[in-house]
Structure formats: structure tokens, C-alpha cells
mmCIF file of N, CA and C in Angstrom:
data_model
loop_
_atom_site.group_PDB
_atom_site.id
_atom_site.type_symbol
_atom_site.label_atom_id
_atom_site.label_comp_id
_atom_site.label_asym_id
_atom_site.label_seq_id
_atom_site.Cartn_x
_atom_site.Cartn_y
_atom_site.Cartn_z
ATOM 1 N N MET A 1 28.539 50.589 38.161
ATOM 2 C CA MET A 1 29.361 50.584 36.979
ATOM 3 C C MET A 1 30.318 49.438 36.901
ATOM 4 N N SER A 2 30.827 49.126 35.662
ATOM 5 C CA SER A 2 31.663 47.941 35.508
ATOM 6 C C SER A 2 33.107 48.382 36.021
ATOM 7 N N GLY A 3 33.705 47.696 36.568
ATOM 8 C CA GLY A 3 35.068 47.936 37.091
ATOM 9 C C GLY A 3 36.123 47.735 36.065
ATOM 10 N N ASN A 4 35.820 47.087 35.018
ATOM 11 C CA ASN A 4 36.839 46.784 33.871
ATOM 12 C C ASN A 4 37.162 47.860 32.832
ATOM 13 N N ILE A 5 36.276 48.835 33.025
ATOM 14 C CA ILE A 5 36.486 49.913 32.051
ATOM 15 C C ILE A 5 37.402 51.056 32.638
ATOM 16 N N GLU A 6 38.498 51.170 31.951
ATOM 17 C CA GLU A 6 39.648 52.037 32.445
ATOM 18 C C GLU A 6 39.896 53.360 31.390
ATOM 19 N N THR A 7 40.227 54.493 31.896
ATOM 20 C CA THR A 7 40.562 55.416 31.038
ATOM 21 C C THR A 7 41.738 55.056 30.152
ATOM 22 N N GLY A 8 41.476 55.501 28.851
ATOM 23 C CA GLY A 8 42.541 55.266 27.847
ATOM 24 C C GLY A 8 42.350 53.920 27.023
ATOM 25 N N SER A 9 41.351 53.232 27.546
ATOM 26 C CA SER A 9 41.058 51.854 26.729
ATOM 27 C C SER A 9 40.161 51.998 25.637
ATOM 28 N N ILE A 10 40.322 51.299 24.522
ATOM 29 C CA ILE A 10 39.532 51.311 23.412
ATOM 30 C C ILE A 10 38.626 49.945 23.299
ATOM 31 N N ILE A 11 37.478 50.344 23.495
ATOM 32 C CA ILE A 11 36.442 49.232 23.461
ATOM 33 C C ILE A 11 35.279 49.450 22.434
ATOM 34 N N THR A 12 34.501 48.329 22.096
ATOM 35 C CA THR A 12 33.394 48.373 21.132
ATOM 36 C C THR A 12 32.117 48.549 21.917
ATOM 37 N N GLY A 13 31.190 49.430 21.388
ATOM 38 C CA GLY A 13 29.978 49.730 22.081
ATOM 39 C C GLY A 13 28.879 49.768 20.987
ATOM 40 N N LYS A 14 27.646 50.062 21.562
ATOM 41 C CA LYS A 14 26.508 50.143 20.610
ATOM 42 C C LYS A 14 25.828 51.393 20.852
ATOM 43 N N VAL A 15 25.465 52.336 19.840
ATOM 44 C CA VAL A 15 24.838 53.508 20.066
ATOM 45 C C VAL A 15 23.311 53.174 20.497
ATOM 46 N N THR A 16 22.862 53.649 21.599
ATOM 47 C CA THR A 16 21.514 53.311 22.228
ATOM 48 C C THR A 16 20.774 54.658 22.053
ATOM 49 N N GLY A 17 21.253 55.746 21.790
ATOM 50 C CA GLY A 17 20.439 56.984 21.844
ATOM 51 C C GLY A 17 21.223 58.189 21.256
ATOM 52 N N ILE A 18 20.553 59.125 20.539
ATOM 53 C CA ILE A 18 21.354 60.258 20.188
ATOM 54 C C ILE A 18 20.461 61.517 20.592
ATOM 55 N N GLN A 19 21.284 62.403 21.089
ATOM 56 C CA GLN A 19 20.673 63.762 21.369
ATOM 57 C C GLN A 19 21.638 64.820 20.607
ATOM 58 N N PRO A 20 21.037 66.102 20.641
ATOM 59 C CA PRO A 20 21.730 67.043 20.020
ATOM 60 C C PRO A 20 23.043 67.262 20.603
ATOM 61 N N TYR A 21 23.595 66.929 21.772
ATOM 62 C CA TYR A 21 24.697 67.158 22.406
ATOM 63 C C TYR A 21 25.720 66.070 22.260
ATOM 64 N N GLY A 22 25.094 64.906 21.914
ATOM 65 C CA GLY A 22 26.205 63.643 21.844
ATOM 66 C C GLY A 22 25.247 62.374 21.669
ATOM 67 N N ALA A 23 25.879 61.181 21.716
ATOM 68 C CA ALA A 23 25.355 59.948 21.775
ATOM 69 C C ALA A 23 25.664 59.003 22.797
ATOM 70 N N PHE A 24 24.615 58.401 23.144
ATOM 71 C CA PHE A 24 24.861 57.331 24.371
ATOM 72 C C PHE A 24 25.257 56.047 23.843
ATOM 73 N N VAL A 25 26.122 55.510 24.542
ATOM 74 C CA VAL A 25 26.868 54.136 23.902
ATOM 75 C C VAL A 25 26.724 53.070 24.979
ATOM 76 N N ALA A 26 26.138 51.964 24.675
ATOM 77 C CA ALA A 26 26.076 50.915 25.806
ATOM 78 C C ALA A 26 27.526 50.047 25.566
ATOM 79 N N LEU A 27 28.304 50.165 26.676
ATOM 80 C CA LEU A 27 29.672 49.287 26.597
ATOM 81 C C LEU A 27 29.496 48.056 26.998
ATOM 82 N N ASP A 28 28.471 47.515 27.871
ATOM 83 C CA ASP A 28 28.118 46.180 28.302
ATOM 84 C C ASP A 28 26.779 46.230 28.629
ATOM 85 N N GLU A 29 26.043 45.252 29.225
ATOM 86 C CA GLU A 29 24.547 45.122 29.660
ATOM 87 C C GLU A 29 24.367 46.292 30.815
ATOM 88 N N ASN A 30 25.223 46.572 31.497
ATOM 89 C CA ASN A 30 24.918 47.459 32.650
ATOM 90 C C ASN A 30 25.627 48.967 32.649
ATOM 91 N N THR A 31 26.508 49.073 31.518
ATOM 92 C CA THR A 31 27.282 50.430 31.634
ATOM 93 C C THR A 31 27.043 50.962 30.131
ATOM 94 N N GLN A 32 26.744 52.378 30.486
ATOM 95 C CA GLN A 32 26.592 53.140 29.364
ATOM 96 C C GLN A 32 27.500 54.414 29.362
ATOM 97 N N GLY A 33 27.880 55.080 28.283
ATOM 98 C CA GLY A 33 28.685 56.072 28.349
ATOM 99 C C GLY A 33 28.381 57.257 27.179
ATOM 100 N N LEU A 34 28.848 58.522 27.267
ATOM 101 C CA LEU A 34 28.320 59.463 26.359
ATOM 102 C C LEU A 34 29.528 59.665 25.576
ATOM 103 N N VAL A 35 29.356 59.856 24.242
ATOM 104 C CA VAL A 35 30.234 60.526 23.236
ATOM 105 C C VAL A 35 29.786 62.040 23.063
ATOM 106 N N HIS A 36 30.389 63.046 23.458
ATOM 107 C CA HIS A 36 30.018 64.275 23.276
ATOM 108 C C HIS A 36 30.220 64.563 21.844
ATOM 109 N N ILE A 37 29.393 65.509 21.163
ATOM 110 C CA ILE A 37 29.252 65.894 19.777
ATOM 111 C C ILE A 37 30.833 66.342 19.402
ATOM 112 N N SER A 38 31.477 66.919 20.243
ATOM 113 C CA SER A 38 32.789 67.447 19.865
ATOM 114 C C SER A 38 33.887 66.240 19.638
ATOM 115 N N GLU A 39 33.345 64.946 20.215
ATOM 116 C CA GLU A 39 34.279 63.904 20.066
ATOM 117 C C GLU A 39 33.881 62.789 19.139
ATOM 118 N N ILE A 40 32.981 63.211 18.349
ATOM 119 C CA ILE A 40 32.526 62.324 17.246
ATOM 120 C C ILE A 40 33.473 62.145 16.061
ATOM 121 N N THR A 41 34.006 63.372 15.605
ATOM 122 C CA THR A 41 34.946 63.084 14.525
ATOM 123 C C THR A 41 35.866 64.362 14.434
ATOM 124 N N HIS A 42 36.958 64.332 13.777
ATOM 125 C CA HIS A 42 37.785 65.325 13.870
ATOM 126 C C HIS A 42 37.198 66.441 12.932
ATOM 127 N N GLY A 43 36.938 67.741 13.220
ATOM 128 C CA GLY A 43 36.385 68.651 12.474
ATOM 129 C C GLY A 43 35.165 68.919 13.070
ATOM 130 N N TYR A 44 34.201 69.738 12.248
ATOM 131 C CA TYR A 44 32.983 70.160 12.837
ATOM 132 C C TYR A 44 31.868 69.261 12.641
ATOM 133 N N VAL A 45 30.894 69.128 13.530
ATOM 134 C CA VAL A 45 29.744 68.210 13.367
ATOM 135 C C VAL A 45 28.517 69.049 13.540
ATOM 136 N N LYS A 46 27.777 69.182 12.529
ATOM 137 C CA LYS A 46 26.460 70.078 12.589
ATOM 138 C C LYS A 46 25.464 69.247 13.119
ATOM 139 N N ASP A 47 25.414 68.044 12.571
ATOM 140 C CA ASP A 47 24.139 67.010 12.992
ATOM 141 C C ASP A 47 24.833 65.693 13.171
ATOM 142 N N ILE A 48 24.640 65.297 14.377
ATOM 143 C CA ILE A 48 25.181 63.827 14.815
ATOM 144 C C ILE A 48 24.514 62.872 13.923
ATOM 145 N N HIS A 49 23.276 62.937 13.358
ATOM 146 C CA HIS A 49 22.565 61.825 12.616
ATOM 147 C C HIS A 49 23.436 61.677 11.259
ATOM 148 N N ASP A 50 24.181 62.648 10.853
ATOM 149 C CA ASP A 50 25.071 62.492 9.709
ATOM 150 C C ASP A 50 26.064 61.525 9.818
ATOM 151 N N HIS A 51 26.493 61.140 11.160
ATOM 152 C CA HIS A 51 27.523 60.282 11.500
ATOM 153 C C HIS A 51 27.163 59.083 12.181
ATOM 154 N N LEU A 52 26.135 59.140 12.878
ATOM 155 C CA LEU A 52 25.664 57.878 13.687
ATOM 156 C C LEU A 52 24.210 57.684 13.700
ATOM 157 N N LYS A 53 23.783 56.536 14.065
ATOM 158 C CA LYS A 53 22.413 56.063 14.058
ATOM 159 C C LYS A 53 22.393 55.223 15.335
ATOM 160 N N VAL A 54 21.177 55.047 15.862
ATOM 161 C CA VAL A 54 20.816 54.169 16.839
ATOM 162 C C VAL A 54 21.162 52.652 16.303
ATOM 163 N N GLY A 55 21.883 51.915 17.087
ATOM 164 C CA GLY A 55 22.136 50.633 16.751
ATOM 165 C C GLY A 55 23.543 50.320 16.062
ATOM 166 N N ASP A 56 24.124 51.563 15.751
ATOM 167 C CA ASP A 56 25.503 51.437 15.155
ATOM 168 C C ASP A 56 26.509 50.815 16.088
ATOM 169 N N GLU A 57 27.516 49.775 15.713
ATOM 170 C CA GLU A 57 28.444 49.386 16.559
ATOM 171 C C GLU A 57 29.603 50.185 16.197
ATOM 172 N N ILE A 58 30.243 50.792 17.306
ATOM 173 C CA ILE A 58 31.302 51.707 17.051
ATOM 174 C C ILE A 58 32.464 51.349 18.213
ATOM 175 N N LYS A 59 33.574 51.757 17.701
ATOM 176 C CA LYS A 59 34.899 51.732 18.667
ATOM 177 C C LYS A 59 35.011 52.995 19.246
ATOM 178 N N VAL A 60 35.232 53.114 20.656
ATOM 179 C CA VAL A 60 35.268 54.305 21.293
ATOM 180 C C VAL A 60 36.476 54.160 22.220
ATOM 181 N N LYS A 61 37.039 55.424 22.507
ATOM 182 C CA LYS A 61 38.038 55.385 23.584
ATOM 183 C C LYS A 61 37.711 56.100 24.996
ATOM 184 N N VAL A 62 37.958 55.424 25.942
ATOM 185 C CA VAL A 62 37.346 55.994 27.222
ATOM 186 C C VAL A 62 38.212 57.127 27.687
ATOM 187 N N LEU A 63 37.600 58.336 27.796
ATOM 188 C CA LEU A 63 38.433 59.481 28.194
ATOM 189 C C LEU A 63 38.331 59.818 29.765
ATOM 190 N N SER A 64 37.151 59.369 30.304
ATOM 191 C CA SER A 64 37.133 59.740 31.647
ATOM 192 C C SER A 64 36.125 58.709 32.213
ATOM 193 N N VAL A 65 36.174 58.277 33.494
ATOM 194 C CA VAL A 65 35.468 57.480 34.306
ATOM 195 C C VAL A 65 35.277 58.155 35.685
ATOM 196 N N ASP A 66 33.824 58.533 35.949
ATOM 197 C CA ASP A 66 33.532 59.178 37.199
ATOM 198 C C ASP A 66 32.357 58.243 37.987
ATOM 199 N N GLU A 67 33.266 57.554 38.861
ATOM 200 C CA GLU A 67 32.456 56.455 39.606
ATOM 201 C C GLU A 67 31.297 57.122 40.300
ATOM 202 N N GLU A 68 31.619 58.305 41.040
ATOM 203 C CA GLU A 68 30.660 58.702 41.903
ATOM 204 C C GLU A 68 29.366 59.325 41.289
ATOM 205 N N ALA A 69 29.710 60.060 39.973
ATOM 206 C CA ALA A 69 28.556 60.376 39.226
ATOM 207 C C ALA A 69 27.882 59.547 38.442
ATOM 208 N N GLY A 70 28.665 58.312 38.020
ATOM 209 C CA GLY A 70 28.081 57.249 37.277
ATOM 210 C C GLY A 70 28.200 57.674 35.843
ATOM 211 N N LYS A 71 29.191 58.526 35.474
ATOM 212 C CA LYS A 71 29.284 58.938 33.858
ATOM 213 C C LYS A 71 30.749 58.642 33.447
ATOM 214 N N ILE A 72 30.722 58.116 32.165
ATOM 215 C CA ILE A 72 31.713 57.735 31.444
ATOM 216 C C ILE A 72 31.863 58.603 30.188
ATOM 217 N N GLY A 73 33.064 59.347 30.092
ATOM 218 C CA GLY A 73 33.247 60.204 28.735
ATOM 219 C C GLY A 73 33.870 59.350 27.670
ATOM 220 N N LEU A 74 33.440 59.320 26.662
ATOM 221 C CA LEU A 74 33.963 58.476 25.320
ATOM 222 C C LEU A 74 34.195 59.407 24.189
ATOM 223 N N SER A 75 35.126 58.779 23.501
ATOM 224 C CA SER A 75 35.452 59.585 22.148
ATOM 225 C C SER A 75 35.590 58.564 20.929
ATOM 226 N N ILE A 76 35.014 58.894 19.696
ATOM 227 C CA ILE A 76 35.221 58.196 18.596
ATOM 228 C C ILE A 76 36.549 58.706 17.911
ATOM 229 N N LYS A 77 36.574 59.939 17.848
ATOM 230 C CA LYS A 77 37.769 60.526 17.181
ATOM 231 C C LYS A 77 39.047 60.212 17.589
ATOM 232 N N GLY A 78 39.035 59.749 19.182
ATOM 233 C CA GLY A 78 40.365 59.220 19.764
ATOM 234 C C GLY A 78 40.765 58.030 19.262
ATOM 235 N N THR A 79 40.045 57.415 18.498
ATOM 236 C CA THR A 79 40.291 55.971 17.933
ATOM 237 C C THR A 79 40.799 56.296 16.458
ATOM 238 N N GLU A 80 40.670 57.469 15.902
ATOM 239 C CA GLU A 80 41.062 57.495 14.497
ATOM 240 C C GLU A 80 42.087 58.697 14.229
ATOM 241 N N GLU A 81 42.692 58.521 13.196
ATOM 242 C CA GLU A 81 43.888 59.450 12.965
ATOM 243 C C GLU A 81 43.007 60.570 12.203
ATOM 244 N N PRO A 82 43.499 61.711 12.487
ATOM 245 C CA PRO A 82 42.841 63.026 11.744
ATOM 246 C C PRO A 82 43.111 63.038 10.256
ATOM 247 N N SER A 83 41.968 63.375 9.536
ATOM 248 C CA SER A 83 42.190 63.486 8.109
ATOM 249 C C SER A 83 43.065 64.734 7.816
ATOM 250 N N ALA A 84 43.659 64.630 6.472
ATOM 251 C CA ALA A 84 44.568 65.962 6.202
ATOM 252 C C ALA A 84 43.625 67.195 6.244
ATOM 253 N N GLN A 85 42.179 67.224 5.884
ATOM 254 C CA GLN A 85 41.450 68.344 5.869
ATOM 255 C C GLN A 85 41.244 68.771 7.212
ATOM 256 N N ALA A 86 40.834 67.930 8.329
ATOM 257 C CA ALA A 86 40.625 68.307 9.489
ATOM 258 C C ALA A 86 41.833 68.841 10.389
ATOM 259 N N ALA A 87 42.989 68.121 9.985
ATOM 260 C CA ALA A 87 44.233 68.491 10.590
ATOM 261 C C ALA A 87 44.904 69.835 10.429
ATOM 262 N N ARG A 88 44.720 70.498 9.219
ATOM 263 C CA ARG A 88 45.021 71.869 8.958
ATOM 264 C C ARG A 88 44.347 72.778 9.850
ATOM 265 N N PRO A 89 45.397 73.690 10.301
ATOM 266 C CA PRO A 89 44.720 74.764 11.168
ATOM 267 C C PRO A 89 43.875 75.782 10.285
ATOM 268 N N ARG A 90 42.871 76.196 10.819
ATOM 269 C CA ARG A 90 41.850 77.161 10.451
ATOM 270 C C ARG A 90 42.611 78.625 10.334
ATOM 271 N N LYS A 91 42.369 79.214 9.167
ATOM 272 C CA LYS A 91 42.779 80.583 8.961
ATOM 273 C C LYS A 91 41.792 81.518 9.899
ATOM 274 N N PRO A 92 42.469 82.521 10.638
ATOM 275 C CA PRO A 92 41.523 83.328 11.344
ATOM 276 C C PRO A 92 40.592 84.226 10.311
ATOM 277 N N ARG A 93 39.570 84.400 10.567
ATOM 278 C CA ARG A 93 38.369 85.205 9.904
ATOM 279 C C ARG A 93 38.877 86.626 9.698
ATOM 280 N N ARG A 94 38.650 87.275 8.841
ATOM 281 C CA ARG A 94 39.105 88.695 8.659
ATOM 282 C C ARG A 94 37.677 89.462 9.049
ATOM 283 N N ARG A 95 37.893 90.626 9.751
ATOM 284 C CA ARG A 95 36.771 91.372 9.992
ATOM 285 C C ARG A 95 36.458 92.560 8.997
ATOM 286 N N GLN A 96 35.380 92.809 8.736
ATOM 287 C CA GLN A 96 35.086 93.838 7.595
ATOM 288 C C GLN A 96 35.332 95.198 8.445
ATOM 289 N N ALA A 97 36.031 96.145 7.629
ATOM 290 C CA ALA A 97 36.208 97.602 8.045
ATOM 291 C C ALA A 97 34.807 98.264 8.185
ATOM 292 N N ALA A 98 34.888 98.987 9.021
ATOM 293 C CA ALA A 98 33.565 99.949 9.095
ATOM 294 C C ALA A 98 33.700 100.934 8.013
ATOM 295 N N ALA A 99 32.329 101.245 7.630
ATOM 296 C CA ALA A 99 32.267 102.255 6.560
ATOM 297 C C ALA A 99 32.820 103.450 6.879
ATOM 298 N N ILE A 100 33.378 104.314 6.069
ATOM 299 C CA ILE A 100 34.104 105.597 6.370
ATOM 300 C C ILE A 100 33.036 106.530 5.672
ATOM 301 N N ILE A 101 32.480 107.458 6.563
ATOM 302 C CA ILE A 101 31.735 108.501 6.064
ATOM 303 C C ILE A 101 32.647 109.684 5.768
ATOM 304 N N PRO A 102 32.243 110.445 4.568
ATOM 305 C CA PRO A 102 32.875 111.408 3.964
ATOM 306 C C PRO A 102 32.685 112.700 4.892
ATOM 307 N N GLU A 103 33.827 113.476 5.239
ATOM 308 C CA GLU A 103 33.684 114.529 6.224
ATOM 309 C C GLU A 103 32.484 115.553 5.755
ATOM 310 N N GLY A 104 31.590 115.887 6.662
ATOM 311 C CA GLY A 104 30.729 116.915 6.401
ATOM 312 C C GLY A 104 29.281 116.438 6.137
ATOM 313 N N GLU A 105 29.424 114.949 6.020
ATOM 314 C CA GLU A 105 27.843 114.402 5.786
ATOM 315 C C GLU A 105 27.422 113.748 6.958
ATOM 316 N N GLY A 106 26.905 114.707 7.933
ATOM 317 C CA GLY A 106 26.300 114.288 9.139
ATOM 318 C C GLY A 106 27.111 113.127 10.021
ATOM 319 N N GLN A 107 28.360 113.452 9.999
ATOM 320 C CA GLN A 107 29.382 112.551 10.635
ATOM 321 C C GLN A 107 29.202 112.510 12.145
ATOM 322 N N GLN A 108 28.848 111.369 12.644
ATOM 323 C CA GLN A 108 28.649 111.063 13.938
ATOM 324 C C GLN A 108 29.375 109.813 14.291
ATOM 325 N N GLY A 109 30.536 109.839 14.683
ATOM 326 C CA GLY A 109 31.221 108.637 14.759
ATOM 327 C C GLY A 109 31.942 108.502 16.216
ATOM 328 N N PHE A 110 33.019 107.862 16.174
ATOM 329 C CA PHE A 110 33.689 107.461 17.413
ATOM 330 C C PHE A 110 34.675 108.556 17.602
ATOM 331 N N ASN A 111 34.976 109.129 18.780
ATOM 332 C CA ASN A 111 35.864 110.182 19.147
ATOM 333 C C ASN A 111 36.699 109.588 20.219
ATOM 334 N N THR A 112 37.935 110.061 20.349
ATOM 335 C CA THR A 112 38.479 109.737 21.654
ATOM 336 C C THR A 112 38.018 110.266 22.701
ATOM 337 N N LEU A 113 38.214 109.702 24.037
ATOM 338 C CA LEU A 113 37.953 110.309 25.287
ATOM 339 C C LEU A 113 38.347 111.700 25.386
ATOM 340 N N LYS A 114 39.707 112.002 25.146
ATOM 341 C CA LYS A 114 40.319 113.092 25.330
ATOM 342 C C LYS A 114 39.490 114.304 24.398
ATOM 343 N N GLU A 115 39.160 113.963 23.069
ATOM 344 C CA GLU A 115 38.475 114.939 22.490
ATOM 345 C C GLU A 115 36.999 115.240 23.037
ATOM 346 N N LYS A 116 36.554 114.333 23.795
ATOM 347 C CA LYS A 116 35.023 114.593 24.263
ATOM 348 C C LYS A 116 34.984 115.070 25.573
ATOM 349 N N LEU A 117 36.121 114.893 26.266
ATOM 350 C CA LEU A 117 36.172 115.143 27.889
ATOM 351 C C LEU A 117 35.910 116.481 28.128
ATOM 352 N N GLN A 118 36.365 117.499 27.419
ATOM 353 C CA GLN A 118 36.112 118.935 27.594
ATOM 354 C C GLN A 118 34.696 119.318 27.253
ATOM 355 N N GLU A 119 34.145 118.655 26.310
ATOM 356 C CA GLU A 119 32.618 118.742 25.968
ATOM 357 C C GLU A 119 31.721 118.277 27.056
ATOM 358 N N TRP A 120 31.941 117.341 27.501
ATOM 359 C CA TRP A 120 31.190 116.560 28.647
ATOM 360 C C TRP A 120 31.402 117.618 29.963
ATOM 361 N N ILE A 121 32.498 118.003 30.265
ATOM 362 C CA ILE A 121 32.668 118.925 31.295
ATOM 363 C C ILE A 121 31.774 120.212 31.342
ATOM 364 N N ASP A 122 31.871 120.595 30.128
ATOM 365 C CA ASP A 122 31.129 121.842 29.905
ATOM 366 C C ASP A 122 29.696 121.625 29.889
ATOM 367 N N GLN A 123 29.365 120.484 29.447
ATOM 368 C CA GLN A 123 27.854 120.046 29.528
ATOM 369 C C GLN A 123 27.325 119.983 30.924
ATOM 370 N N SER A 124 28.273 119.307 31.702
ATOM 371 C CA SER A 124 27.859 119.060 33.117
ATOM 372 C C SER A 124 27.994 120.357 34.039
ATOM 373 N N GLN A 125 28.388 121.206 33.562
ATOM 374 C CA GLN A 125 28.549 122.436 34.435
ATOM 375 C C GLN A 125 27.394 123.527 33.918
ATOM 376 N N GLY A 126 26.767 123.092 32.936
ATOM 377 C CA GLY A 126 25.877 124.022 32.324
ATOM 378 C C GLY A 126 24.702 124.384 33.379
ATOM 379 N N GLU A 127 24.107 125.493 33.270
ATOM 380 C CA GLU A 127 23.132 126.014 34.244
ATOM 381 C C GLU A 127 21.815 125.212 34.246
ATOM 382 N N ASP A 128 21.451 124.651 33.060
ATOM 383 C CA ASP A 128 20.227 123.820 32.903
ATOM 384 C C ASP A 128 20.386 122.602 33.518
ATOM 385 N N LEU A 129 21.486 122.183 33.703
ATOM 386 C CA LEU A 129 21.735 120.667 34.440
ATOM 387 C C LEU A 129 21.817 120.843 35.927
ATOM 388 N N ILE A 130 22.262 122.018 36.380
ATOM 389 C CA ILE A 130 22.476 122.085 37.751
ATOM 390 C C ILE A 130 21.472 122.632 38.382
ATOM 391 N N LYS A 131 20.694 122.025 39.238
ATOM 392 C CA LYS A 131 19.336 122.502 39.824
ATOM 393 C C LYS A 131 19.573 122.650 41.442
ATOM 394 N N LYS A 132 19.541 123.971 41.728
ATOM 395 C CA LYS A 132 19.802 124.214 43.159
ATOM 396 C C LYS A 132 18.645 124.369 43.900
#
């Protein structure tokens, strides 16, 4: 691995391969790193091919260098300012309420443990369950 690549530096590289999880970027003749899909752009990336293609020259920020494993973590979004759209926090999704069944119409739903406990005790003590 090249010794001149330091965490936090911004360098130019060339996309050499694309996988569903990220893009491989050649930083020099002997060194290659990976831009994980979550580091491509601010916001959600469904398909990497919508943002990159093999042969693209891109600016990347070095996130991590693991000499032992020979891995370099890169980020494209680390070199860009977030857009107004991506910078907004997402609103939490609302859950739909469960359907309420009118009383008396075959109602079988959730009961509290307290309501069911005596019924279970009675069932467990039933003669048909106890085999001697």
C-alpha cells in the first residue's frame, strides 16, 4: 500500500469497478480503495450506476487506512456539502392503527396477561390435561 495516503486527505481517483455495495477506486498504480454505497452521496442511493460509471475520475476523501488488511475506506460525499434536500431530517413514519372489530363479531384479539392468567390456570388444572 502506498505510504502517502493519509486519513482525512482528499485525492483524485478513477473508478475501476462497481458492485452493489460500492465502487472501487484506483488512487495510484498500486493502490485501490472502496467507496461504500452509503458514502456516494448525501441521501439514499438505490443504484450506484445512477451516480458513477467505470472510468469516472472522482474526488474522494480518505476515511480509513488499514495497512494490515490492505483496505482503504473512501467517501465521495465527504468532499461535498450536503444539499438542502438531503440535509433536512426525515420525519418519522406513522404506523397504521390496527382495525377495530366491533364487539360481538367473533372478536379474538389481544388481552392483557392479567385477564388471561386465570383462564390459563384453569385450563392447566383440567382433568383432561393431567395424566396420571
